[in-house]
XYZ file of C-alpha atoms in Angstrom:
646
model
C -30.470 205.287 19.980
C -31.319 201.829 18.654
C -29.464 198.429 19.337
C -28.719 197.236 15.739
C -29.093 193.037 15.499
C -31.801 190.162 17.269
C -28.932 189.802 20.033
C -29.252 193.379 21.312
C -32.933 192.805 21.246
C -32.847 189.700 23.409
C -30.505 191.423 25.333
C -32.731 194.106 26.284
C -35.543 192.379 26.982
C -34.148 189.584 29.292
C -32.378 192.307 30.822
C -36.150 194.431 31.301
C -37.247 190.886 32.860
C -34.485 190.689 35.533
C -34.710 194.229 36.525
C -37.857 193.885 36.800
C -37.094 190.671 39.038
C -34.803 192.245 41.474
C -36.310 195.336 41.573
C -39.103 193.085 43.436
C -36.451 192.303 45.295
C -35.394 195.537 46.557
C -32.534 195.196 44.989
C -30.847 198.541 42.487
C -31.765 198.784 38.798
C -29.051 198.154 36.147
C -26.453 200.890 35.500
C -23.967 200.698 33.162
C -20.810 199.253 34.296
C -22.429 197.733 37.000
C -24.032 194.407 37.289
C -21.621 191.393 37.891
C -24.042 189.100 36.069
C -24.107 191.190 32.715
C -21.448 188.838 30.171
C -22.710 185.711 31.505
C -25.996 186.598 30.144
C -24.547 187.682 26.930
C -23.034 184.491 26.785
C -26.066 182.399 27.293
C -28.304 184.806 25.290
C -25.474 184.259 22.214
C -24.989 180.551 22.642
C -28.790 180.135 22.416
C -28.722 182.446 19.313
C -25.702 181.306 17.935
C -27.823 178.835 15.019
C -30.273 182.505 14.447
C -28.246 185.511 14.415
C -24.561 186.290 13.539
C -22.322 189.053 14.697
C -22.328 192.306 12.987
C -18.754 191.816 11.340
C -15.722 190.195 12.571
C -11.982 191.780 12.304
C -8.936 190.126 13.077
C -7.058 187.165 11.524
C -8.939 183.855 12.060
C -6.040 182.034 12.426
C -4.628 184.680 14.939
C -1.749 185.999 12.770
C -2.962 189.419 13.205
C -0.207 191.576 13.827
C -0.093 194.942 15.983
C -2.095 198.412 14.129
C -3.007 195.722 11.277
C -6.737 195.120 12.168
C -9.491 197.291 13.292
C -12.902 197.565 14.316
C -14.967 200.509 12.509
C -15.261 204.138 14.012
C -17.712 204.844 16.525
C -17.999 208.517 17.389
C -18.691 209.606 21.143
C -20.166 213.257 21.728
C -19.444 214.873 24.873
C -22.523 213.783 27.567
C -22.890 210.404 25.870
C -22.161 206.828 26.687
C -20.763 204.205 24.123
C -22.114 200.278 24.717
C -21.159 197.569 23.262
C -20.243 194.176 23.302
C -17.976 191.656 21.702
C -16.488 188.115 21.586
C -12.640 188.229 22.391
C -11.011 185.013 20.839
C -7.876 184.501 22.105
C -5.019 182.345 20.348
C -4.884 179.176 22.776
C -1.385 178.646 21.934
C -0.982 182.335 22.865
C 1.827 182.934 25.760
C 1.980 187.142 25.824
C -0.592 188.910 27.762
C -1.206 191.496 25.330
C -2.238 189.381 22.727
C -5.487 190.235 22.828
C -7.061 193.811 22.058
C -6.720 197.959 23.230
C -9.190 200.732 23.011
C -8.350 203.430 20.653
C -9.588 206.934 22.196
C -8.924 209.838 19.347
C -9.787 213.193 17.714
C -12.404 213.371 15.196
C -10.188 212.352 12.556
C -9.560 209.273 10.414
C -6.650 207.244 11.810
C -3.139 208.388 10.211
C -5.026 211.975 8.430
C -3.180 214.922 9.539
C -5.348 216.205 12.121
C -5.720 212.727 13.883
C -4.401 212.823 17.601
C -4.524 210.167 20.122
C -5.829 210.861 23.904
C -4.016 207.400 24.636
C -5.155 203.594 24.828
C -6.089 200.918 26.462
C -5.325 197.095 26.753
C -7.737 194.638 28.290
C -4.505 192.477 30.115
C -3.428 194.670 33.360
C 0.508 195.231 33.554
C 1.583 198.448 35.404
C 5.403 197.363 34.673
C 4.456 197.462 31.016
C 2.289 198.330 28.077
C -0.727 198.043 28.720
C -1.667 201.491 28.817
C -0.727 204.280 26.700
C -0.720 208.238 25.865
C -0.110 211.629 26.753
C -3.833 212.134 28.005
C -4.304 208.491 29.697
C -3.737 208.236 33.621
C -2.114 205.178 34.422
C -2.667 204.937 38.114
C -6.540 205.887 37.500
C -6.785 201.938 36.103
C -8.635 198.836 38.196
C -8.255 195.659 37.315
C -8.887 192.181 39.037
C -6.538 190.250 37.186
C -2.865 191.467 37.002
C 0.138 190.109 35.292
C 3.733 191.416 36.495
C 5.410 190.584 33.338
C 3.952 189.903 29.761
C 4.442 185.865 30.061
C 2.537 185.465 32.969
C -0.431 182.678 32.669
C -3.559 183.798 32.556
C -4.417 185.178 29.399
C -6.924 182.945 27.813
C -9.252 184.305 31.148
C -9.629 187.359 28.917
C -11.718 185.631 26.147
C -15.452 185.615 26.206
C -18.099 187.914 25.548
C -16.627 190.977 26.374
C -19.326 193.991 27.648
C -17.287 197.633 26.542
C -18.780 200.692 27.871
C -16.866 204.255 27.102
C -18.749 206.760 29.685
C -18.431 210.378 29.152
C -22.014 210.814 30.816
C -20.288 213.015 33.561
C -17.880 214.745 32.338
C -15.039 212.924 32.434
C -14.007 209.366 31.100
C -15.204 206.050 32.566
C -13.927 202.903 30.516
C -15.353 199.421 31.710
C -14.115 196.209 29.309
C -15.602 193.398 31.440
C -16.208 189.491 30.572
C -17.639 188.242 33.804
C -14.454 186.965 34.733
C -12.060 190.124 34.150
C -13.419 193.388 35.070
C -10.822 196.771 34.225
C -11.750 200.028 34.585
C -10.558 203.616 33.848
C -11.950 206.149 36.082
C -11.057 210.103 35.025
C -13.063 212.632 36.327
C -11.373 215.593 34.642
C -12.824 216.727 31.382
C -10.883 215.609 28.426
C -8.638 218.107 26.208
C -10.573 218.424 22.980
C -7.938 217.477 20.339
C -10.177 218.269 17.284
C -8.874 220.458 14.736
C -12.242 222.241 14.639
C -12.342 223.864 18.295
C -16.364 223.524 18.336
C -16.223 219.845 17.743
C -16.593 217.720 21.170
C -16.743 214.457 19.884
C -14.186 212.143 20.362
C -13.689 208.797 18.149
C -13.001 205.147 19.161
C -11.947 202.274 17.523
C -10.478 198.719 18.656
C -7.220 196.872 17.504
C -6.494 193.497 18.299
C -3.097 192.044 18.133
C -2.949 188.037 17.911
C -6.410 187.778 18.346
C -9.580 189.005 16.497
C -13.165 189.856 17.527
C -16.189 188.950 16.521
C -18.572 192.410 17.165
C -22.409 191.400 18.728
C -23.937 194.531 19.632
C -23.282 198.813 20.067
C -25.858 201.525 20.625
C -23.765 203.889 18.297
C -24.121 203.345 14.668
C -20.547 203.334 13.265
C -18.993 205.938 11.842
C -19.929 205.603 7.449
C -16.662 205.786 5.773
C -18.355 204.878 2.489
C -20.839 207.710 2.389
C -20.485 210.067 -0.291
C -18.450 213.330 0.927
C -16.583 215.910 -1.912
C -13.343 216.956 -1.226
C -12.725 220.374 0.356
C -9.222 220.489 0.202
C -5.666 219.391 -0.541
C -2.386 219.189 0.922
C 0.493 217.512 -0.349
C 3.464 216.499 1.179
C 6.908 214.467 0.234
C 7.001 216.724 -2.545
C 11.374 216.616 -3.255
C 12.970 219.930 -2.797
C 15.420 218.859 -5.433
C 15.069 216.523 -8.745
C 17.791 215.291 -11.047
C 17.520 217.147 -14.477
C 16.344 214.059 -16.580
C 14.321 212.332 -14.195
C 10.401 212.406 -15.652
C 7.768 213.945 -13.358
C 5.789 210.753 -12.610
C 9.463 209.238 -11.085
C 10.246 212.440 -9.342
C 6.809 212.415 -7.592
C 6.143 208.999 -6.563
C 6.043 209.031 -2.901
C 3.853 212.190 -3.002
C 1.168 212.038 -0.820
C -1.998 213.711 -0.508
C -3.659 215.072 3.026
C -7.917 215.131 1.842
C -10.287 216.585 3.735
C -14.274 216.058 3.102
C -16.886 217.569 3.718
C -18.339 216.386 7.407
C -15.114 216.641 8.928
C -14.214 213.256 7.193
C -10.475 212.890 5.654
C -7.937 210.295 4.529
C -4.256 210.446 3.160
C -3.803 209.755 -0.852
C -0.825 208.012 -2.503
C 0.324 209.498 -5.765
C -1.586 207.660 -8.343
C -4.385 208.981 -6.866
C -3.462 212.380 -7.944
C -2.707 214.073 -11.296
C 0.518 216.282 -11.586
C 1.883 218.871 -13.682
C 5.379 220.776 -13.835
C 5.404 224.280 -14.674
C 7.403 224.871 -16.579
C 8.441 221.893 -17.709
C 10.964 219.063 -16.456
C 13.694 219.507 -19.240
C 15.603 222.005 -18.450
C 17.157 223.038 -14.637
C 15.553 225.824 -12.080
C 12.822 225.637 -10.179
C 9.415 224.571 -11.077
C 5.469 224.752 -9.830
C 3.810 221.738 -9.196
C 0.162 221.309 -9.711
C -1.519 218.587 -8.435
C -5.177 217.783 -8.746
C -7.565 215.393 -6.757
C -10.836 214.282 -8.607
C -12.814 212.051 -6.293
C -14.673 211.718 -3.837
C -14.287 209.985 -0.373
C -15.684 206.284 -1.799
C -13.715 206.940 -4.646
C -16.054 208.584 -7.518
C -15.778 211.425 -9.426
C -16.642 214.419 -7.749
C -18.159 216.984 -8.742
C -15.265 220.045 -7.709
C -11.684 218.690 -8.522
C -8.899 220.132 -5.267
C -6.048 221.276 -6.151
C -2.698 222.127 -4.168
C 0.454 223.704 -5.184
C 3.863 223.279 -4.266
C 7.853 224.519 -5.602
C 10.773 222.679 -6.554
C 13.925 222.754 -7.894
C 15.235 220.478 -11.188
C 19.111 220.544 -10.670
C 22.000 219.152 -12.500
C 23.327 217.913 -9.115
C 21.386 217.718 -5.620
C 22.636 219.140 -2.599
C 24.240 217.363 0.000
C 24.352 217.933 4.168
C 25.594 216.170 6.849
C 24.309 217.263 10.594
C 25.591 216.528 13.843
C 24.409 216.647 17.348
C 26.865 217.402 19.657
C 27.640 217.852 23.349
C 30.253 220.704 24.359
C 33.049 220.243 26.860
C 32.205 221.994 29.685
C 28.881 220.295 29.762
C 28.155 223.476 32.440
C 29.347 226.687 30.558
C 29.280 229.620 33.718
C 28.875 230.106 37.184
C 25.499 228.147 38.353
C 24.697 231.754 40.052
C 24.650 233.612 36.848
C 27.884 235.443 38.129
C 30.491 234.849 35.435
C 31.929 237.985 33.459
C 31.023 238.615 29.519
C 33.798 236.228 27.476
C 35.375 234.760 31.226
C 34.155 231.116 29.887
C 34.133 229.085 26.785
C 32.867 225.682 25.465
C 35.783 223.708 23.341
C 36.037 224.708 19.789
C 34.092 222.873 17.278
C 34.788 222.325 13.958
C 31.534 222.509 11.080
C 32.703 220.617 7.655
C 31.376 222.146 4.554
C 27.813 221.113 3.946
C 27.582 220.369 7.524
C 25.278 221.686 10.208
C 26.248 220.822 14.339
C 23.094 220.898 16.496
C 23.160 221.506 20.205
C 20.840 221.120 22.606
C 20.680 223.148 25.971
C 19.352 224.868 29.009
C 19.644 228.415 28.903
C 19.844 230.174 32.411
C 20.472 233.652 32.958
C 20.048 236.888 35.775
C 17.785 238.513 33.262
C 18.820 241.857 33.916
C 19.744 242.853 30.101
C 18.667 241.488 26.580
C 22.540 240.243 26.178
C 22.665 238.383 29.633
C 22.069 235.112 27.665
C 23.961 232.488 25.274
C 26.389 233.591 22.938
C 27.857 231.858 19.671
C 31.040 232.655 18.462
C 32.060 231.556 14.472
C 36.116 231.212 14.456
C 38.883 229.064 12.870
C 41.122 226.902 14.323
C 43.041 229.598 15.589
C 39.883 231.429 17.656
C 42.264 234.564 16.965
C 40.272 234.304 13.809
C 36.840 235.333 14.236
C 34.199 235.215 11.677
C 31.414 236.647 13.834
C 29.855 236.700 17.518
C 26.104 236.455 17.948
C 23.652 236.456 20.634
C 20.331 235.176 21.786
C 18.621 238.845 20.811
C 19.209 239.627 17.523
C 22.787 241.293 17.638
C 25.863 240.784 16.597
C 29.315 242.236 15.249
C 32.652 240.858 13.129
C 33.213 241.205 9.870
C 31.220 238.071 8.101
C 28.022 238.959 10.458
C 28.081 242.849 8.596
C 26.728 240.498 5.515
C 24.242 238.492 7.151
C 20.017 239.107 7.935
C 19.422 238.782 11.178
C 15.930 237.360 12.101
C 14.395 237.846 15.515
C 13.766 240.352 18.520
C 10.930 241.506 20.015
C 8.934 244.725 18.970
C 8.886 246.548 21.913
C 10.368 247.106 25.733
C 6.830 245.133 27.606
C 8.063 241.931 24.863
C 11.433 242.484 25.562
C 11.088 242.095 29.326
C 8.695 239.146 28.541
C 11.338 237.431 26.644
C 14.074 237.834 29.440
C 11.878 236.277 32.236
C 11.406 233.590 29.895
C 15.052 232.735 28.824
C 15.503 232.145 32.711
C 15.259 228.117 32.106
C 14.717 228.398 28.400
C 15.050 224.990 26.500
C 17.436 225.936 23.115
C 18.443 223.937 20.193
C 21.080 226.034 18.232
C 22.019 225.148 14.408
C 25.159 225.924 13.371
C 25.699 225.239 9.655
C 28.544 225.681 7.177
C 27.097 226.426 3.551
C 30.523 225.083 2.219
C 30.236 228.499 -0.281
C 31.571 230.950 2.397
C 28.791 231.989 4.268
C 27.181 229.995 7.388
C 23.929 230.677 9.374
C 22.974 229.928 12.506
C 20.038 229.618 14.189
C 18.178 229.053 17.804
C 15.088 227.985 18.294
C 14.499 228.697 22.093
C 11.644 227.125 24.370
C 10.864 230.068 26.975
C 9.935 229.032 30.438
C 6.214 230.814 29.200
C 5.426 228.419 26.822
C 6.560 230.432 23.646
C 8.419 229.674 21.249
C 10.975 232.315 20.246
C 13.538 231.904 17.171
C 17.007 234.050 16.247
C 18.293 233.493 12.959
C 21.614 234.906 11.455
C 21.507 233.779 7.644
C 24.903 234.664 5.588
C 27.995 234.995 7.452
C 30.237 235.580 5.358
C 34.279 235.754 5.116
C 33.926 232.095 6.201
C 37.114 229.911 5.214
C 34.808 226.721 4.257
C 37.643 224.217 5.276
C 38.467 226.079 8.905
C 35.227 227.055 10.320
C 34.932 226.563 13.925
C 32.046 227.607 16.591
C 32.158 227.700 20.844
C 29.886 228.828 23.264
C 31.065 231.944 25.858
C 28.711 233.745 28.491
C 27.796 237.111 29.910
C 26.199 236.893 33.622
C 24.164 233.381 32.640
C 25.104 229.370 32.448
C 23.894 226.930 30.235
C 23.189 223.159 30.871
C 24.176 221.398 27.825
C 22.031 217.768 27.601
C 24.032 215.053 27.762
C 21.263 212.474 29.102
C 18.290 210.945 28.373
C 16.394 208.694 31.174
C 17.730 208.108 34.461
C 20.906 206.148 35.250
C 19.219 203.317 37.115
C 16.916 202.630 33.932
C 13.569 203.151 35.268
C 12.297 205.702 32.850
C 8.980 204.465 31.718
C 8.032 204.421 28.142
C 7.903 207.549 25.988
C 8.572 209.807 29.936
C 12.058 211.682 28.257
C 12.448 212.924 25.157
C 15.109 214.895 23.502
C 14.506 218.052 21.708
C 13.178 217.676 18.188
C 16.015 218.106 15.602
C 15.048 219.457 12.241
C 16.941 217.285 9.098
C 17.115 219.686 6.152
C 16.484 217.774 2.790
C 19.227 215.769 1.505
C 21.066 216.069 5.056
C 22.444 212.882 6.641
C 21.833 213.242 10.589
C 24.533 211.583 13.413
C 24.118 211.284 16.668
C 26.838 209.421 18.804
C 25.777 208.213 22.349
C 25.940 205.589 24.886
C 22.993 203.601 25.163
C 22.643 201.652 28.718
C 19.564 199.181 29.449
C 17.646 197.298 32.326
C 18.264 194.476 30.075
C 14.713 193.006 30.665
C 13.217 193.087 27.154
C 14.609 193.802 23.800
C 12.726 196.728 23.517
C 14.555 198.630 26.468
C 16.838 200.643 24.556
C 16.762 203.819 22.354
C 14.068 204.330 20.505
C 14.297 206.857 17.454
C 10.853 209.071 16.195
C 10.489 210.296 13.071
C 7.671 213.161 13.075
C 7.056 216.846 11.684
C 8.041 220.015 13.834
C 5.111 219.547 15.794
C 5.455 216.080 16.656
C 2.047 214.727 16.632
C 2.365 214.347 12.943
C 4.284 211.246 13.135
C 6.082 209.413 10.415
C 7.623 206.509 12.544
C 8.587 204.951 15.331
C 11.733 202.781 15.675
C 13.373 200.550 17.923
C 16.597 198.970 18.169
C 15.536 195.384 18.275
C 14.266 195.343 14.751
C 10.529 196.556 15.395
C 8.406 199.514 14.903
C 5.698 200.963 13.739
C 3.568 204.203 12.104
C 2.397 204.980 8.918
C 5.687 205.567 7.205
C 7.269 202.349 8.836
C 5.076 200.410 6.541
C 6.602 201.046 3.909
C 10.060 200.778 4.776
C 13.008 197.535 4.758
C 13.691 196.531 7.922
C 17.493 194.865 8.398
C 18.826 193.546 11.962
C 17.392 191.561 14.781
C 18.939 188.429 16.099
C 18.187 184.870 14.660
C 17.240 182.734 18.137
C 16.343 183.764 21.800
C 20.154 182.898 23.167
C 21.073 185.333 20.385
C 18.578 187.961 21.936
C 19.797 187.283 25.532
C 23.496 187.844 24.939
C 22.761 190.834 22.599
C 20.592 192.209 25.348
C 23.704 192.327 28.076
C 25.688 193.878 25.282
C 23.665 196.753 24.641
C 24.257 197.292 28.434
C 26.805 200.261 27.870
C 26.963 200.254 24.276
C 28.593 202.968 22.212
C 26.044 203.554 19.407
C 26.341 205.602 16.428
C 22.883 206.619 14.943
C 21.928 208.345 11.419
C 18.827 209.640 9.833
C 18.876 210.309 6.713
C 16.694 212.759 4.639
C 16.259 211.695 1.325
C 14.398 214.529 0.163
C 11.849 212.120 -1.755
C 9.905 211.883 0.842
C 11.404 208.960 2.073
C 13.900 208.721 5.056
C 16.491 205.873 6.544
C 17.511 205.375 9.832
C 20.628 203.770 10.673
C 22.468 202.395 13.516
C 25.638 201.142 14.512
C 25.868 199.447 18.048
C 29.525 198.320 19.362
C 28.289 196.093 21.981
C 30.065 195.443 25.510
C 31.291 192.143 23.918
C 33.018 193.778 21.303
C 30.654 192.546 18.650
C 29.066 195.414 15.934
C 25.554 195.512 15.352
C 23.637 196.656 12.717
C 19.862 198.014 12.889
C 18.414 199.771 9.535
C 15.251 201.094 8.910
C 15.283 201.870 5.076
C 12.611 203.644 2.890
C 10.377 205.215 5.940
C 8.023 206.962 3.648
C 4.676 209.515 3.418
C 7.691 212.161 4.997
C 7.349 215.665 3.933
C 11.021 216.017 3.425
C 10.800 219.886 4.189
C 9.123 218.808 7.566
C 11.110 216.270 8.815
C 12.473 215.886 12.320
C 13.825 213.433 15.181
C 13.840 212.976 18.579
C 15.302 210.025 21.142
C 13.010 208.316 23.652
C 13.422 206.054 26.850
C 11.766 202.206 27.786
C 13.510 201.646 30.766
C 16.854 202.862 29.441
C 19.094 205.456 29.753
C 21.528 207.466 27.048
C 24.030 209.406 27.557
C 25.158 211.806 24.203
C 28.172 212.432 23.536
């Protein structure tokens, strides 16, 4: 592998020349990662270049307005066995007062950054705060960092000792992961000796990918022994996949209306793929838009990766429906009353307990989430659902967690579920023993409901019971409870822990599907450490498996993600005294949260926060786009906060 400017070569050779020296010496030959020395002779070696050579390319604002996920460094791909080197100059704002203005390594799959199959192992900052950010991801070790400089709050002094010459290595050499970002002045290192997941979509690709983002800063890049990544190289398309397609469009609207937040999921050939807006594609209805029922969509993609024609056109197909009016849900997630249904020892009778009875409007689905815990002796000795009026004297139909049921509106319905034979059976009923359940219960407003449970076993599976069609349902007086037979269920009421210490992204609640058109509400109380703005709830948009992520937002008027880009942001507070009393107020606040599916592939999230001082906030997150609105789903996180649902 080659060094690719004059600085790498002057590098290498007064490098050769010292080794040489204090080998002499006795003393050990340069490894990487090791030698104390190593930026200050980058330094010198660039300041006595500096009228010759120039870096590679720079990226960042000049004027240090870059914002965070705004500015990159290319791709450089690492194969398993291989080290990455390279070295940069860091240039930090000197006005700059926050510690993490400065940059964080990217580690991810093989993918392009926001494609479908990219996935993050985590990154990492160059500023060292164990209280905060500065490391992130479900595959990045937090106590595995070193670092001799480290700030206890994001407005400590200090940061402009992170500028320089910056030496990067990412070592996966031995198996493991050894990340070294060192100037001469600040040395951090991540030291994993466990073999990473492989994330890749293609199971016999090893590589992973890096890239840098700087936030407030910007870099200009000297020297790497990987060639980046070529994202202008000439690759045809292999395939497409579209998404934000509407499920629904207003007879009358034209197709290039109805289909403008369509996006386009590309792959290439080489394992190389990037995300398409609409005008990038061509459509056609079939039939045609003018009259109502539902149609085909063809779309077509034409170029390739640079942008040329190619020589194969892609082409992807997807349904909809033209309608004279669109359809219209609400959905709410609610918490029964007993929040334990059951004896904790699995002892209580069939029908000896019930949850209160909850009413389902027309056009309205209730979502509960819950912990399902049971003896395990028979299929039945699990959750039950019961569909009633008011009265409970009326009963529409009872169903359980394996796909049976009776009354007179389930003799209608399709059930959906079960296991094939006695070995899955007994399989399933070890696993319902701590099973994590999220149960839909919707009213079609036309006289039927369905319900359904999608139930986390304690084996990893994922098992699902659907009853589809009800019927006999009075629209206007449809009612559902919980009851038990020898099992208890946990219902979740919390998120965090009450003293506030959940770290970032530790807790989340279970992912909650919102059907097209569907307004989701969530009522809670939100309670906070009250040391940043950002420790609150925090709301993620993403796909039923939630590493396809749409957005990420916070309640202090912030977020990010491909499909926050796109979107109005409306809230915030207009000074720092206005911060600091809104932050004691959202100490205990009653909060009233919706996401709304707009089935356009767009999606708002709103929020109503009564604070503890009586005053009503407002925090809106309008137009979220690139959502497939027939994949859409939420979940709540933690930042040193705590929620309680109610």
């Amino acid at each position: 592998m080659k060094y690719l400017n004059k600085l790498a070569t002057a590098f290498c050779s007064a490098a050769l020349g010292l080794m040489l020296m204090t080998s002499c010496e006795g003393a050990d030959l340069y490894t990487v990662g090791s030698p104390d020395w190593l930026s200050a002779k980058v330094d010198s070696i660039a300041e006595a270049k500096a009228g010759e050579v120039g870096p590679l390319y720079t990226f960042g604002q000049t004027d240090f307005s870059s914002g965070w996920w705004a500015d990159f460094s290319k791709y450089y791909v690492i194969p398993a066995g291989e080290i990455w080197d390279a070295t940069f100059d860091l240039h930090i704002n000197p006005d700059a007062s926050n510690t993490y203005k400065n940059f964080a390594l990217i580690i991810c799959s093989d993918a392009e950054r926001g494609g479908r199959t990219y996935k993050e192992y985590g990154a990492i900052r160059y500023d060292n705060q164990p209280s905060g950010n500065s490391e992130w991801g479900d595959h990045i070790d937090r106590s595995l960092v070193q670092s001799n400089l480290t700030f206890e709050t994001d407005t400590d002094p200090g940061i402009g000792k992170l500028g320089g010459m910056v030496h990067l290595t990412v070592d996966r050499s031995g198996g493991g992961l050894i990340v070294t970002m060192d100037n001469g002045t600040v040395k951090k290192t991540y030291t994993q000796t466990a073999e990473l997941p492989n994330l890749n979509a293609d199971a016999t690709n090893t590589n992973i990918r890096c890239f840098i983002c700087v936030e407030g800063s910007y870099i200009d890049f000297w020297t790497t022994n990987i060639d980046a990544f070529d994202e202008n190289a000439e690759h045809q398309p292999l395939s497409l996949e579209l998404s934000g397609v509407p499920s629904e469009v207003l007879v009358g609207t034209s197709l290039e209306d109805a289909m403008a937040n369509v996006t386009g999921y590309v792959a290439f050939e080489d394992g190389v793929s990037k995300t398409v807006t609409a005008e990038n594609l061509v459509f056609e209805a079939i039939p045609n838009m003018d009259e109502v029922g539902q149609k085909t969509l063809v779309a077509v993609y034409n170029k390739t990766f640079r942008g040329e024609n190619c020589a194969k056109p892609v082409v992807a197909i997807k349904t909809f429906s033209v309608v004279y009016e669109l359809s219209a849900f609400t959905q709410t997630v609610v918490v029964p009353n007993p929040v334990v249904l059951g004896a904790e020892d699995n002892s209580s009778a069939w029908w000896s307990a019930h949850t209160d009875n909850i009413k389902v409007e027309p056009k309205e689905t209730k979502v509960v989430n819950f912990t399902n815990y049971t003896t395990g002796e028979n299929n039945w000795n699990n959750f039950v659902i019961v569909l009633n009026g008011a009265d409970v004297a009326k009963e529409y139909a009872v169903v359980r967690a394996d796909n049976y049921g009776w009354g007179d509106g389930y003799a209608a319905c399709k059930p959906v579920g079960g296991q094939p034979n006695d070995d899955a059976w007994a399989a399933w009923r070890s696993a319902m023993n701590g099973a994590k359940v999220t149960a839909y219960i919707t009213n079609n407003g036309d006289g039927t409901a369905d319900i359904k449970a999608v139930m986390h076993g304690t084996d990893g599976v994922e098992y699902v019971q659907e009853y589809n069609g009800i019927n006999t349902i009075d629209p206007d007086n449809m009612y559902f409870r919980f009851t038990v037979d020898a099992c208890h269920l946990v219902f979740d009421t919390e998120l965090g822990t009450p003293d506030c210490t959940a770290a970032w992204w530790s807790a989340h609640t279970a992912n909650v599907k919102v059907r097209a058109h569907q307004v989701c509400t969530v009522n809670f109380t939100n309670y906070s450490s009250g040391v940043s703005n950002w420790n609150n709830f925090v709301i993620v948009l993403n796909g039923a498996d939630v590493a396809k992520e749409y957005a990420v937002v916070r309640a202090d008027n912030y977020g990010w993600g491909d499909g926050y880009a796109a979107c109005t942001a409306t809230g915030g507070q207009p000074d720092d005294e206005a911060w600091a009393v809104w932050r004691d107020a959202m100490n205990g606040a009653k909060c009233t949260a919706q996401i709304v599916n707009n089935g356009d592939g767009t999606a708002d999230v709103k929020v109503l926060m009564h604070g503890t001082n009586g005053v009503d906030y407002t925090q809106d997150y309008i137009g979220i786009n690139t959502i497939d609105p027939d994949d859409l789903y939420f979940r709540f996180t933690v930042d040193s906060s705590y929620l309680v649902f109610e």
